[in-house]
Amino acid sequence: MTFLAPALLATLTFATACASAPSVPPPLDAAPPTAPDATLVWVGRGEAERKDGGRWVRDPAFDYDFSVEQRRFADRWESVKTMRRLHPDYDGSAGPREQVLWFHLRWPAAAAAGDLHGQVASRLGAGTIVSDREFRRAEIDIRPDISAHAPFDTYRIRQRYLYEEGRLEETVELLDHDGRDGAQEIDWVRNTERATLFSATRLPGPPTPR
């Protein structure tokens, strides 16, 4: 799988940054969409944590349910992600309870042996992705165009696709690079996502309640 004013550490999560960002539309195209090589839908839940005194502390009020529609082409992926926060204690500091993000990943036309290195455009900003050639593990770094006073400067997304099990595991971190050389990474917000895979299928008839 693009971006704020500083906010209190106790309430800021990945979703906070998304909500405070300008609404950047995805690339527009009047032509009918090209049929993708594969369309995958992931449905799952994200659990929020924040760093407090050097320890990760759960922040369930900022948990969210989500779905991702992922269209895969030979040279690119196009994804739309919908997030929904349903916890009654959510205080609205991250914006609306429902948010929509988009991510376009472009792969090189011809890649040498080894990992694939691609470019990312998204509602959160521009970045890069590195993946193995089977797209089982990927790491995305996005550097949003935000104020220098913001408490972070990087989104890091680590993905683990477990196709045979029909599962996706993903970690989203907000990082700050301390010092002039940016050598020290400070992580202070983390979301752990787990999702189930849905792909094109046929049903023998209408699904019925158990």
GROMACS .gro file of C-alpha atoms in nm:
model
  210
    1MET     CA    1   0.000   0.000   0.000
    2THR     CA    2  -0.046   1.030   0.113
    3PHE     CA    3  -0.089   1.352   0.437
    4LEU     CA    4  -0.085   1.781   0.954
    5ALA     CA    5  -0.049   1.958   1.247
    6PRO     CA    6   0.129   1.823   1.555
    7ALA     CA    7  -0.096   1.630   1.792
    8LEU     CA    8  -0.068   1.486   2.142
    9LEU     CA    9   0.127   1.163   2.165
   10ALA     CA   10  -0.149   1.001   2.370
   11THR     CA   11  -0.401   1.029   2.086
   12LEU     CA   12  -0.200   1.023   1.767
   13THR     CA   13  -0.202   0.710   1.553
   14PHE     CA   14  -0.157   0.624   1.188
   15ALA     CA   15  -0.520   0.713   1.132
   16THR     CA   16  -0.467   1.055   1.290
   17ALA     CA   17  -0.210   1.144   1.030
   18CYS     CA   18  -0.433   1.027   0.748
   19ALA     CA   19  -0.731   1.227   0.870
   20SER     CA   20  -0.531   1.549   0.908
   21ALA     CA   21  -0.387   1.525   0.559
   22PRO     CA   22  -0.510   1.711   0.255
   23SER     CA   23  -0.749   1.513   0.037
   24VAL     CA   24  -0.531   1.417  -0.260
   25PRO     CA   25  -0.738   1.250  -0.534
   26PRO     CA   26  -0.607   0.940  -0.707
   27PRO     CA   27  -0.495   0.973  -1.071
   28LEU     CA   28  -0.800   1.036  -1.288
   29ASP     CA   29  -0.876   0.855  -1.614
   30ALA     CA   30  -1.187   0.889  -1.833
   31ALA     CA   31  -1.121   0.560  -2.012
   32PRO     CA   32  -1.281   0.236  -1.890
   33PRO     CA   33  -1.054   0.057  -1.643
   34THR     CA   34  -0.823  -0.211  -1.778
   35ALA     CA   35  -0.895  -0.560  -1.651
   36PRO     CA   36  -0.634  -0.647  -1.386
   37ASP     CA   37  -0.438  -0.971  -1.380
   38ALA     CA   38  -0.584  -1.035  -1.033
   39THR     CA   39  -0.821  -0.863  -0.792
   40LEU     CA   40  -0.782  -0.941  -0.423
   41VAL     CA   41  -0.993  -0.812  -0.136
   42TRP     CA   42  -0.855  -0.811   0.218
   43VAL     CA   43  -1.083  -0.766   0.519
   44GLY     CA   44  -0.943  -0.728   0.868
   45ARG     CA   45  -0.873  -0.525   1.178
   46GLY     CA   46  -0.596  -0.293   1.296
   47GLU     CA   47  -0.490  -0.266   1.662
   48ALA     CA   48  -0.323   0.057   1.775
   49GLU     CA   49  -0.030   0.104   2.011
   50ARG     CA   50   0.176   0.403   2.123
   51LYS     CA   51   0.517   0.430   2.286
   52ASP     CA   52   0.500   0.535   2.651
   53GLY     CA   53   0.816   0.532   2.860
   54GLY     CA   54   0.990   0.310   2.609
   55ARG     CA   55   0.712   0.048   2.614
   56TRP     CA   56   0.433  -0.023   2.370
   57VAL     CA   57   0.090   0.047   2.523
   58ARG     CA   58  -0.238  -0.057   2.363
   59ASP     CA   59  -0.476   0.222   2.260
   60PRO     CA   60  -0.797   0.034   2.169
   61ALA     CA   61  -1.003   0.350   2.115
   62PHE     CA   62  -0.806   0.398   1.792
   63ASP     CA   63  -0.847   0.041   1.664
   64TYR     CA   64  -1.019   0.010   1.327
   65ASP     CA   65  -1.180  -0.235   1.092
   66PHE     CA   66  -1.065  -0.211   0.732
   67SER     CA   67  -1.101  -0.349   0.383
   68VAL     CA   68  -0.863  -0.321   0.089
   69GLU     CA   69  -0.949  -0.372  -0.277
   70GLN     CA   70  -0.622  -0.454  -0.449
   71ARG     CA   71  -0.599  -0.466  -0.829
   72ARG     CA   72  -0.275  -0.620  -0.952
   73PHE     CA   73  -0.128  -0.560  -1.298
   74ALA     CA   74   0.203  -0.678  -1.438
   75ASP     CA   75   0.367  -0.337  -1.386
   76ARG     CA   76   0.161  -0.186  -1.102
   77TRP     CA   77  -0.083  -0.237  -0.817
   78GLU     CA   78  -0.380  -0.010  -0.745
   79SER     CA   79  -0.533  -0.031  -0.397
   80VAL     CA   80  -0.817   0.146  -0.216
   81LYS     CA   81  -0.835   0.108   0.161
   82THR     CA   82  -1.138   0.193   0.377
   83MET     CA   83  -1.092   0.232   0.754
   84ARG     CA   84  -1.371   0.239   1.014
   85ARG     CA   85  -1.327   0.318   1.385
   86LEU     CA   86  -1.617   0.181   1.587
   87HIS     CA   87  -1.490   0.206   1.947
   88PRO     CA   88  -1.733   0.415   2.158
   89ASP     CA   89  -1.440   0.595   2.328
   90TYR     CA   90  -1.293   0.722   2.003
   91ASP     CA   91  -1.270   1.100   2.057
   92GLY     CA   92  -1.271   1.221   1.697
   93SER     CA   93  -0.918   1.363   1.714
   94ALA     CA   94  -0.821   1.158   1.408
   95GLY     CA   95  -1.107   1.294   1.200
   96PRO     CA   96  -1.410   1.105   1.070
   97ARG     CA   97  -1.467   0.751   1.185
   98GLU     CA   98  -1.457   0.639   0.821
   99GLN     CA   99  -1.163   0.723   0.592
  100VAL     CA  100  -1.056   0.619   0.245
  101LEU     CA  101  -0.694   0.593   0.128
  102TRP     CA  102  -0.548   0.505  -0.211
  103PHE     CA  103  -0.209   0.356  -0.304
  104HIS     CA  104  -0.055   0.308  -0.650
  105LEU     CA  105   0.260   0.093  -0.665
  106ARG     CA  106   0.460   0.080  -0.987
  107TRP     CA  107   0.711  -0.193  -1.060
  108PRO     CA  108   1.004  -0.173  -1.305
  109ALA     CA  109   0.931  -0.306  -1.652
  110ALA     CA  110   1.238  -0.529  -1.639
  111ALA     CA  111   1.406  -0.615  -1.311
  112ALA     CA  112   1.737  -0.787  -1.251
  113ALA     CA  113   1.767  -1.084  -1.019
  114GLY     CA  114   1.698  -1.019  -0.654
  115ASP     CA  115   1.435  -0.808  -0.482
  116LEU     CA  116   1.201  -0.580  -0.673
  117HIS     CA  117   1.227  -0.206  -0.607
  118GLY     CA  118   0.923   0.003  -0.694
  119GLN     CA  119   0.779   0.352  -0.656
  120VAL     CA  120   0.473   0.446  -0.449
  121ALA     CA  121   0.221   0.724  -0.500
  122SER     CA  122  -0.057   0.755  -0.244
  123ARG     CA  123  -0.288   0.984  -0.053
  124LEU     CA  124  -0.025   0.982   0.223
  125GLY     CA  125   0.260   1.090  -0.008
  126ALA     CA  126   0.532   0.945  -0.227
  127GLY     CA  127   0.766   0.665  -0.136
  128THR     CA  128   0.937   0.340  -0.226
  129ILE     CA  129   0.867  -0.031  -0.192
  130VAL     CA  130   1.099  -0.332  -0.178
  131SER     CA  131   0.952  -0.679  -0.227
  132ASP     CA  132   1.065  -1.033  -0.297
  133ARG     CA  133   0.983  -1.153  -0.646
  134GLU     CA  134   0.681  -1.357  -0.534
  135PHE     CA  135   0.532  -1.063  -0.345
  136ARG     CA  136   0.526  -1.249  -0.016
  137ARG     CA  137   0.712  -0.988   0.190
  138ALA     CA  138   0.729  -0.616   0.126
  139GLU     CA  139   0.843  -0.299   0.301
  140ILE     CA  140   0.709   0.044   0.206
  141ASP     CA  141   0.858   0.377   0.318
  142ILE     CA  142   0.653   0.691   0.258
  143ARG     CA  143   0.788   1.040   0.333
  144PRO     CA  144   0.485   1.271   0.365
  145ASP     CA  145   0.504   1.639   0.276
  146ILE     CA  146   0.419   1.773   0.621
  147SER     CA  147   0.533   2.045   0.859
  148ALA     CA  148   0.884   2.024   1.000
  149HIS     CA  149   0.718   2.054   1.343
  150ALA     CA  150   0.525   1.730   1.296
  151PRO     CA  151   0.636   1.458   1.540
  152PHE     CA  152   0.719   1.208   1.262
  153ASP     CA  153   0.857   1.213   0.908
  154THR     CA  154   0.808   0.858   0.777
  155TYR     CA  155   0.539   0.593   0.740
  156ARG     CA  156   0.684   0.243   0.732
  157ILE     CA  157   0.456  -0.042   0.626
  158ARG     CA  158   0.575  -0.401   0.652
  159GLN     CA  159   0.361  -0.662   0.476
  160ARG     CA  160   0.360  -1.040   0.492
  161TYR     CA  161   0.132  -1.211   0.240
  162LEU     CA  162   0.036  -1.564   0.347
  163TYR     CA  163  -0.148  -1.662   0.029
  164GLU     CA  164  -0.175  -2.031   0.103
  165GLU     CA  165  -0.339  -1.951   0.438
  166GLY     CA  166  -0.554  -1.671   0.295
  167ARG     CA  167  -0.406  -1.418   0.538
  168LEU     CA  168  -0.222  -1.086   0.538
  169GLU     CA  169  -0.015  -0.955   0.830
  170GLU     CA  170   0.089  -0.591   0.823
  171THR     CA  171   0.257  -0.345   1.057
  172VAL     CA  172   0.223   0.032   1.011
  173GLU     CA  173   0.468   0.251   1.203
  174LEU     CA  174   0.510   0.627   1.236
  175LEU     CA  175   0.881   0.707   1.263
  176ASP     CA  176   1.091   1.014   1.325
  177HIS     CA  177   1.456   1.043   1.220
  178ASP     CA  178   1.652   1.223   1.488
  179GLY     CA  179   1.964   1.431   1.423
  180ARG     CA  180   2.100   1.599   1.112
  181ASP     CA  181   2.202   1.277   0.944
  182GLY     CA  182   1.875   1.103   1.031
  183ALA     CA  183   2.072   0.809   1.163
  184GLN     CA  184   1.850   0.740   1.464
  185GLU     CA  185   1.496   0.616   1.406
  186ILE     CA  186   1.240   0.684   1.677
  187ASP     CA  187   0.922   0.477   1.662
  188TRP     CA  188   0.630   0.601   1.866
  189VAL     CA  189   0.306   0.484   1.703
  190ARG     CA  190   0.236   0.135   1.566
  191ASN     CA  191  -0.066  -0.041   1.419
  192THR     CA  192  -0.077  -0.417   1.371
  193GLU     CA  193  -0.316  -0.533   1.100
  194ARG     CA  194  -0.442  -0.883   1.028
  195ALA     CA  195  -0.668  -0.954   0.733
  196THR     CA  196  -0.841  -1.242   0.555
  197LEU     CA  197  -0.818  -1.286   0.177
  198PHE     CA  198  -1.124  -1.285  -0.049
  199SER     CA  199  -1.080  -1.349  -0.421
  200ALA     CA  200  -1.308  -1.417  -0.719
  201THR     CA  201  -1.521  -1.725  -0.664
  202ARG     CA  202  -1.857  -1.880  -0.744
  203LEU     CA  203  -2.133  -1.983  -0.505
  204PRO     CA  204  -2.361  -2.282  -0.559
  205GLY     CA  205  -2.647  -2.064  -0.441
  206PRO     CA  206  -2.735  -1.779  -0.203
  207PRO     CA  207  -2.539  -1.793   0.123
  208THR     CA  208  -2.766  -1.873   0.415
  209PRO     CA  209  -2.724  -1.803   0.786
  210ARG     CA  210  -2.602  -2.088   0.999
   0.00000   0.00000   0.00000
